[in-house]
């Protein structure tokens, strides 16, 4: 019996010496000390031994058990330390290296210019409203005096979602939506995205407009001129020269397009203004009485003006950007300049 125990101790120690990783050592623990382990089996037979021999063998087995246990623990700990040391030397973690900074975003130039325009107009008492980008044909065209066969539809032929649902081609449908809900006086601006099937250096299929609408008693073309003059001087500076040019929109009568003298050449004529010396900035006019009929206003009692401007165009002129597509390429070198 004693013999068998000594042999077992030797064998266990040899195997432990040969074991090279944690799994192997754990397996040895089970093999010798587990519930069905070899040493455990021997201890079970203790009851078959003569009473004189029993204490000696019992004590020996306990000594062997404890020493095996201790050796196993020691080897496991050793491996832990060794693998940590190894990891530290191999991975070469430089704990003094500064962390990686999370870069901050910047306000997109279109957002910035849009906010600036809204701020200027808010001072004049306009409140900001919003409208849907996916719009009924009715609001985008019909109610704005652009019936199905009207040639003005060609200029704004657009993306159809369904037969009578489009991606809005301008922010003007908000004029109708607001007048349906509110009685005069109405004084709103509406910034937002609009969609047209154009794409070149000065057109993207999606761009931004800001609509303005003012309806009250006794509003004249003079109010329109005064408001837009104040507004454009705020945006482009006090030396800005404006001109109001007769134009046509189905939903305003009379209509005017507003040009500013070219900010690049100061009216001399250059590439940016196509040698004309003028830059088209916005469309405007007195609200056509047809619209009042549509929304149930009394056109004998009230009058008003509306305007719509392209935010990209204003941003390009303000910052001297020659290609509109730069706004939407997401190049941080461009975007961080604003
Ligand atoms: N909605 C017109 C456009 O997109 C601009 C406009 C708005 C003209 C309001 C007159 C009045 O071209």
PDB file of N, CA, C and O in Angstrom, residues 249-293:
ATOM      1  N   UNK A 249     -44.413  84.059 -61.478  1.00  0.00           N
ATOM      2  CA  UNK A 249     -44.686  82.826 -60.733  1.00  0.00           C
ATOM      3  C   UNK A 249     -46.199  82.676 -60.704  1.00  0.00           C
ATOM      4  O   UNK A 249     -46.904  83.685 -60.537  1.00  0.00           O
ATOM      5  N   UNK A 250     -46.706  81.465 -60.870  1.00  0.00           N
ATOM      6  CA  UNK A 250     -48.166  81.286 -60.929  1.00  0.00           C
ATOM      7  C   UNK A 250     -48.863  81.692 -59.631  1.00  0.00           C
ATOM      8  O   UNK A 250     -50.067  81.937 -59.631  1.00  0.00           O
ATOM      9  N   UNK A 251     -48.122  81.763 -58.523  1.00  0.00           N
ATOM     10  CA  UNK A 251     -48.758  82.007 -57.213  1.00  0.00           C
ATOM     11  C   UNK A 251     -48.511  83.408 -56.680  1.00  0.00           C
ATOM     12  O   UNK A 251     -48.872  83.718 -55.544  1.00  0.00           O
ATOM     13  N   UNK A 252     -47.838  84.277 -57.467  1.00  0.00           N
ATOM     14  CA  UNK A 252     -47.689  85.683 -57.059  1.00  0.00           C
ATOM     15  C   UNK A 252     -48.036  86.592 -58.240  1.00  0.00           C
ATOM     16  O   UNK A 252     -47.808  86.232 -59.395  1.00  0.00           O
ATOM     17  N   UNK A 253     -48.577  87.750 -57.903  1.00  0.00           N
ATOM     18  CA  UNK A 253     -48.945  88.700 -58.959  1.00  0.00           C
ATOM     19  C   UNK A 253     -49.006  90.102 -58.368  1.00  0.00           C
ATOM     20  O   UNK A 253     -49.848  90.346 -57.497  1.00  0.00           O
ATOM     21  N   UNK A 254     -48.128  91.037 -58.729  1.00  0.00           N
ATOM     22  CA  UNK A 254     -47.001  90.819 -59.639  1.00  0.00           C
ATOM     23  C   UNK A 254     -45.878  90.026 -58.977  1.00  0.00           C
ATOM     24  O   UNK A 254     -45.839  89.899 -57.763  1.00  0.00           O
ATOM     25  N   UNK A 255     -44.954  89.539 -59.819  1.00  0.00           N
ATOM     26  CA  UNK A 255     -43.812  88.766 -59.309  1.00  0.00           C
ATOM     27  C   UNK A 255     -42.518  89.493 -59.619  1.00  0.00           C
ATOM     28  O   UNK A 255     -42.437  90.234 -60.605  1.00  0.00           O
ATOM     29  N   UNK A 256     -41.536  89.281 -58.773  1.00  0.00           N
ATOM     30  CA  UNK A 256     -40.235  89.909 -59.013  1.00  0.00           C
ATOM     31  C   UNK A 256     -39.122  88.956 -58.606  1.00  0.00           C
ATOM     32  O   UNK A 256     -39.249  88.256 -57.598  1.00  0.00           O
ATOM     33  N   UNK A 257     -38.071  88.940 -59.413  1.00  0.00           N
ATOM     34  CA  UNK A 257     -36.883  88.247 -58.961  1.00  0.00           C
ATOM     35  C   UNK A 257     -35.934  89.303 -58.442  1.00  0.00           C
ATOM     36  O   UNK A 257     -35.870  90.415 -58.973  1.00  0.00           O
ATOM     37  N   UNK A 258     -35.230  88.973 -57.377  1.00  0.00           N
ATOM     38  CA  UNK A 258     -34.323  89.955 -56.797  1.00  0.00           C
ATOM     39  C   UNK A 258     -32.891  89.537 -57.113  1.00  0.00           C
ATOM     40  O   UNK A 258     -32.502  88.395 -56.894  1.00  0.00           O
ATOM     41  N   UNK A 259     -32.139  90.480 -57.673  1.00  0.00           N
ATOM     42  CA  UNK A 259     -30.729  90.235 -57.974  1.00  0.00           C
ATOM     43  C   UNK A 259     -29.892  91.114 -57.058  1.00  0.00           C
ATOM     44  O   UNK A 259     -30.313  92.202 -56.674  1.00  0.00           O
ATOM     45  N   UNK A 260     -28.693  90.651 -56.719  1.00  0.00           N
ATOM     46  CA  UNK A 260     -27.739  91.561 -56.074  1.00  0.00           C
ATOM     47  C   UNK A 260     -26.592  91.764 -57.059  1.00  0.00           C
ATOM     48  O   UNK A 260     -26.323  90.904 -57.896  1.00  0.00           O
ATOM     49  N   UNK A 261     -25.968  92.908 -56.941  1.00  0.00           N
ATOM     50  CA  UNK A 261     -24.821  93.161 -57.801  1.00  0.00           C
ATOM     51  C   UNK A 261     -23.760  92.120 -57.467  1.00  0.00           C
ATOM     52  O   UNK A 261     -23.557  91.789 -56.290  1.00  0.00           O
ATOM     53  N   UNK A 262     -23.106  91.574 -58.509  1.00  0.00           N
ATOM     54  CA  UNK A 262     -22.184  90.451 -58.322  1.00  0.00           C
ATOM     55  C   UNK A 262     -21.146  90.758 -57.225  1.00  0.00           C
ATOM     56  O   UNK A 262     -20.457  91.773 -57.277  1.00  0.00           O
ATOM     57  N   UNK A 263     -21.078  89.850 -56.239  1.00  0.00           N
ATOM     58  CA  UNK A 263     -20.162  90.069 -55.117  1.00  0.00           C
ATOM     59  C   UNK A 263     -18.708  89.836 -55.514  1.00  0.00           C
ATOM     60  O   UNK A 263     -17.788  90.259 -54.818  1.00  0.00           O
ATOM     61  N   UNK A 264     -18.495  89.179 -56.651  1.00  0.00           N
ATOM     62  CA  UNK A 264     -17.130  88.887 -57.102  1.00  0.00           C
ATOM     63  C   UNK A 264     -16.537  90.075 -57.872  1.00  0.00           C
ATOM     64  O   UNK A 264     -15.437  90.514 -57.614  1.00  0.00           O
ATOM     65  N   UNK A 265     -17.310  90.605 -58.852  1.00  0.00           N
ATOM     66  CA  UNK A 265     -16.750  91.621 -59.747  1.00  0.00           C
ATOM     67  C   UNK A 265     -17.335  93.010 -59.497  1.00  0.00           C
ATOM     68  O   UNK A 265     -16.970  93.962 -60.188  1.00  0.00           O
ATOM     69  N   UNK A 266     -18.247  93.111 -58.519  1.00  0.00           N
ATOM     70  CA  UNK A 266     -18.890  94.402 -58.229  1.00  0.00           C
ATOM     71  C   UNK A 266     -19.550  94.997 -59.476  1.00  0.00           C
ATOM     72  O   UNK A 266     -19.458  96.207 -59.736  1.00  0.00           O
ATOM     73  N   UNK A 267     -20.183  94.154 -60.283  1.00  0.00           N
ATOM     74  CA  UNK A 267     -20.965  94.653 -61.416  1.00  0.00           C
ATOM     75  C   UNK A 267     -20.210  94.771 -62.734  1.00  0.00           C
ATOM     76  O   UNK A 267     -20.786  95.081 -63.763  1.00  0.00           O
ATOM     77  N   UNK A 268     -18.877  94.506 -62.684  1.00  0.00           N
ATOM     78  CA  UNK A 268     -18.069  94.620 -63.914  1.00  0.00           C
ATOM     79  C   UNK A 268     -18.425  93.543 -64.937  1.00  0.00           C
ATOM     80  O   UNK A 268     -18.286  93.743 -66.132  1.00  0.00           O
ATOM     81  N   UNK A 269     -18.831  92.371 -64.440  1.00  0.00           N
ATOM     82  CA  UNK A 269     -19.066  91.213 -65.327  1.00  0.00           C
ATOM     83  C   UNK A 269     -17.931  90.219 -65.168  1.00  0.00           C
ATOM     84  O   UNK A 269     -16.763  90.572 -65.381  1.00  0.00           O
ATOM     85  N   UNK A 270     -18.263  89.005 -64.754  1.00  0.00           N
ATOM     86  CA  UNK A 270     -17.231  87.974 -64.578  1.00  0.00           C
ATOM     87  C   UNK A 270     -17.843  86.594 -64.813  1.00  0.00           C
ATOM     88  O   UNK A 270     -19.010  86.490 -65.205  1.00  0.00           O
ATOM     89  N   UNK A 271     -17.075  85.549 -64.553  1.00  0.00           N
ATOM     90  CA  UNK A 271     -17.567  84.196 -64.816  1.00  0.00           C
ATOM     91  C   UNK A 271     -18.741  83.842 -63.893  1.00  0.00           C
ATOM     92  O   UNK A 271     -19.701  83.221 -64.306  1.00  0.00           O
ATOM     93  N   UNK A 272     -18.609  84.256 -62.626  1.00  0.00           N
ATOM     94  CA  UNK A 272     -19.635  83.895 -61.641  1.00  0.00           C
ATOM     95  C   UNK A 272     -21.013  84.451 -62.021  1.00  0.00           C
ATOM     96  O   UNK A 272     -22.031  83.774 -61.908  1.00  0.00           O
ATOM     97  N   UNK A 273     -21.042  85.683 -62.527  1.00  0.00           N
ATOM     98  CA  UNK A 273     -22.337  86.294 -62.865  1.00  0.00           C
ATOM     99  C   UNK A 273     -22.645  86.165 -64.357  1.00  0.00           C
ATOM    100  O   UNK A 273     -23.588  86.800 -64.852  1.00  0.00           O
ATOM    101  N   UNK A 274     -21.857  85.373 -65.064  1.00  0.00           N
ATOM    102  CA  UNK A 274     -22.092  85.205 -66.506  1.00  0.00           C
ATOM    103  C   UNK A 274     -22.007  86.531 -67.243  1.00  0.00           C
ATOM    104  O   UNK A 274     -22.790  86.805 -68.141  1.00  0.00           O
ATOM    105  N   UNK A 275     -21.044  87.359 -66.861  1.00  0.00           N
ATOM    106  CA  UNK A 275     -20.773  88.670 -67.487  1.00  0.00           C
ATOM    107  C   UNK A 275     -21.898  89.689 -67.320  1.00  0.00           C
ATOM    108  O   UNK A 275     -21.832  90.781 -67.871  1.00  0.00           O
ATOM    109  N   UNK A 276     -22.961  89.337 -66.570  1.00  0.00           N
ATOM    110  CA  UNK A 276     -24.096  90.263 -66.485  1.00  0.00           C
ATOM    111  C   UNK A 276     -23.912  91.293 -65.380  1.00  0.00           C
ATOM    112  O   UNK A 276     -24.576  92.325 -65.360  1.00  0.00           O
ATOM    113  N   UNK A 277     -23.041  90.990 -64.420  1.00  0.00           N
ATOM    114  CA  UNK A 277     -22.848  91.913 -63.305  1.00  0.00           C
ATOM    115  C   UNK A 277     -23.876  91.721 -62.192  1.00  0.00           C
ATOM    116  O   UNK A 277     -23.782  92.345 -61.141  1.00  0.00           O
ATOM    117  N   UNK A 278     -24.857  90.827 -62.402  1.00  0.00           N
ATOM    118  CA  UNK A 278     -25.916  90.609 -61.414  1.00  0.00           C
ATOM    119  C   UNK A 278     -26.052  89.136 -61.051  1.00  0.00           C
ATOM    120  O   UNK A 278     -25.819  88.265 -61.889  1.00  0.00           O
ATOM    121  N   UNK A 279     -26.456  88.873 -59.813  1.00  0.00           N
ATOM    122  CA  UNK A 279     -26.689  87.503 -59.366  1.00  0.00           C
ATOM    123  C   UNK A 279     -28.123  87.368 -58.883  1.00  0.00           C
ATOM    124  O   UNK A 279     -28.583  88.151 -58.049  1.00  0.00           O
ATOM    125  N   UNK A 280     -28.792  86.351 -59.417  1.00  0.00           N
ATOM    126  CA  UNK A 280     -30.172  86.110 -59.024  1.00  0.00           C
ATOM    127  C   UNK A 280     -30.180  85.482 -57.634  1.00  0.00           C
ATOM    128  O   UNK A 280     -29.492  84.502 -57.388  1.00  0.00           O
ATOM    129  N   UNK A 281     -30.951  86.074 -56.726  1.00  0.00           N
ATOM    130  CA  UNK A 281     -30.899  85.645 -55.337  1.00  0.00           C
ATOM    131  C   UNK A 281     -32.195  84.996 -54.853  1.00  0.00           C
ATOM    132  O   UNK A 281     -32.177  84.021 -54.118  1.00  0.00           O
ATOM    133  N   UNK A 282     -33.310  85.544 -55.261  1.00  0.00           N
ATOM    134  CA  UNK A 282     -34.572  84.953 -54.793  1.00  0.00           C
ATOM    135  C   UNK A 282     -35.739  85.319 -55.690  1.00  0.00           C
ATOM    136  O   UNK A 282     -35.672  86.236 -56.509  1.00  0.00           O
ATOM    137  N   UNK A 283     -36.834  84.549 -55.515  1.00  0.00           N
ATOM    138  CA  UNK A 283     -38.083  84.837 -56.212  1.00  0.00           C
ATOM    139  C   UNK A 283     -39.072  85.406 -55.212  1.00  0.00           C
ATOM    140  O   UNK A 283     -39.051  85.045 -54.039  1.00  0.00           O
ATOM    141  N   UNK A 284     -39.924  86.330 -55.681  1.00  0.00           N
ATOM    142  CA  UNK A 284     -40.855  86.942 -54.733  1.00  0.00           C
ATOM    143  C   UNK A 284     -42.053  87.523 -55.475  1.00  0.00           C
ATOM    144  O   UNK A 284     -42.096  87.502 -56.703  1.00  0.00           O
ATOM    145  N   UNK A 285     -42.992  88.037 -54.719  1.00  0.00           N
ATOM    146  CA  UNK A 285     -44.136  88.702 -55.338  1.00  0.00           C
ATOM    147  C   UNK A 285     -45.255  88.891 -54.344  1.00  0.00           C
ATOM    148  O   UNK A 285     -45.173  88.455 -53.191  1.00  0.00           O
ATOM    149  N   UNK A 286     -46.306  89.563 -54.805  1.00  0.00           N
ATOM    150  CA  UNK A 286     -47.502  89.733 -53.988  1.00  0.00           C
ATOM    151  C   UNK A 286     -48.351  88.473 -54.161  1.00  0.00           C
ATOM    152  O   UNK A 286     -48.557  88.013 -55.282  1.00  0.00           O
ATOM    153  N   UNK A 287     -48.817  87.930 -53.050  1.00  0.00           N
ATOM    154  CA  UNK A 287     -49.589  86.679 -53.100  1.00  0.00           C
ATOM    155  C   UNK A 287     -50.779  86.834 -54.056  1.00  0.00           C
ATOM    156  O   UNK A 287     -51.558  87.788 -53.942  1.00  0.00           O
ATOM    157  N   UNK A 288     -50.892  85.892 -55.007  1.00  0.00           N
ATOM    158  CA  UNK A 288     -51.972  85.935 -56.001  1.00  0.00           C
ATOM    159  C   UNK A 288     -53.317  85.720 -55.298  1.00  0.00           C
ATOM    160  O   UNK A 288     -53.459  84.777 -54.517  1.00  0.00           O
ATOM    161  N   UNK A 289     -54.312  86.584 -55.574  1.00  0.00           N
ATOM    162  CA  UNK A 289     -55.623  86.446 -54.904  1.00  0.00           C
ATOM    163  C   UNK A 289     -56.261  85.066 -55.091  1.00  0.00           C
ATOM    164  O   UNK A 289     -57.063  84.647 -54.265  1.00  0.00           O
ATOM    165  N   UNK A 290     -55.876  84.363 -56.158  1.00  0.00           N
ATOM    166  CA  UNK A 290     -56.382  82.993 -56.350  1.00  0.00           C
ATOM    167  C   UNK A 290     -56.106  82.118 -55.128  1.00  0.00           C
ATOM    168  O   UNK A 290     -56.892  81.254 -54.763  1.00  0.00           O
ATOM    169  N   UNK A 291     -54.928  82.331 -54.518  1.00  0.00           N
ATOM    170  CA  UNK A 291     -54.550  81.522 -53.351  1.00  0.00           C
ATOM    171  C   UNK A 291     -55.459  81.821 -52.164  1.00  0.00           C
ATOM    172  O   UNK A 291     -55.819  80.916 -51.402  1.00  0.00           O
ATOM    173  N   UNK A 292     -55.854  83.100 -52.038  1.00  0.00           N
ATOM    174  CA  UNK A 292     -56.735  83.469 -50.930  1.00  0.00           C
ATOM    175  C   UNK A 292     -58.072  82.771 -51.087  1.00  0.00           C
ATOM    176  O   UNK A 292     -58.658  82.314 -50.111  1.00  0.00           O
ATOM    177  N   UNK A 293     -58.533  82.671 -52.351  1.00  0.00           N
ATOM    178  CA  UNK A 293     -59.795  81.969 -52.615  1.00  0.00           C
ATOM    179  C   UNK A 293     -59.670  80.520 -52.164  1.00  0.00           C
ATOM    180  O   UNK A 293     -60.539  79.991 -51.480  1.00  0.00           O
TER     181      UNK A 293
END
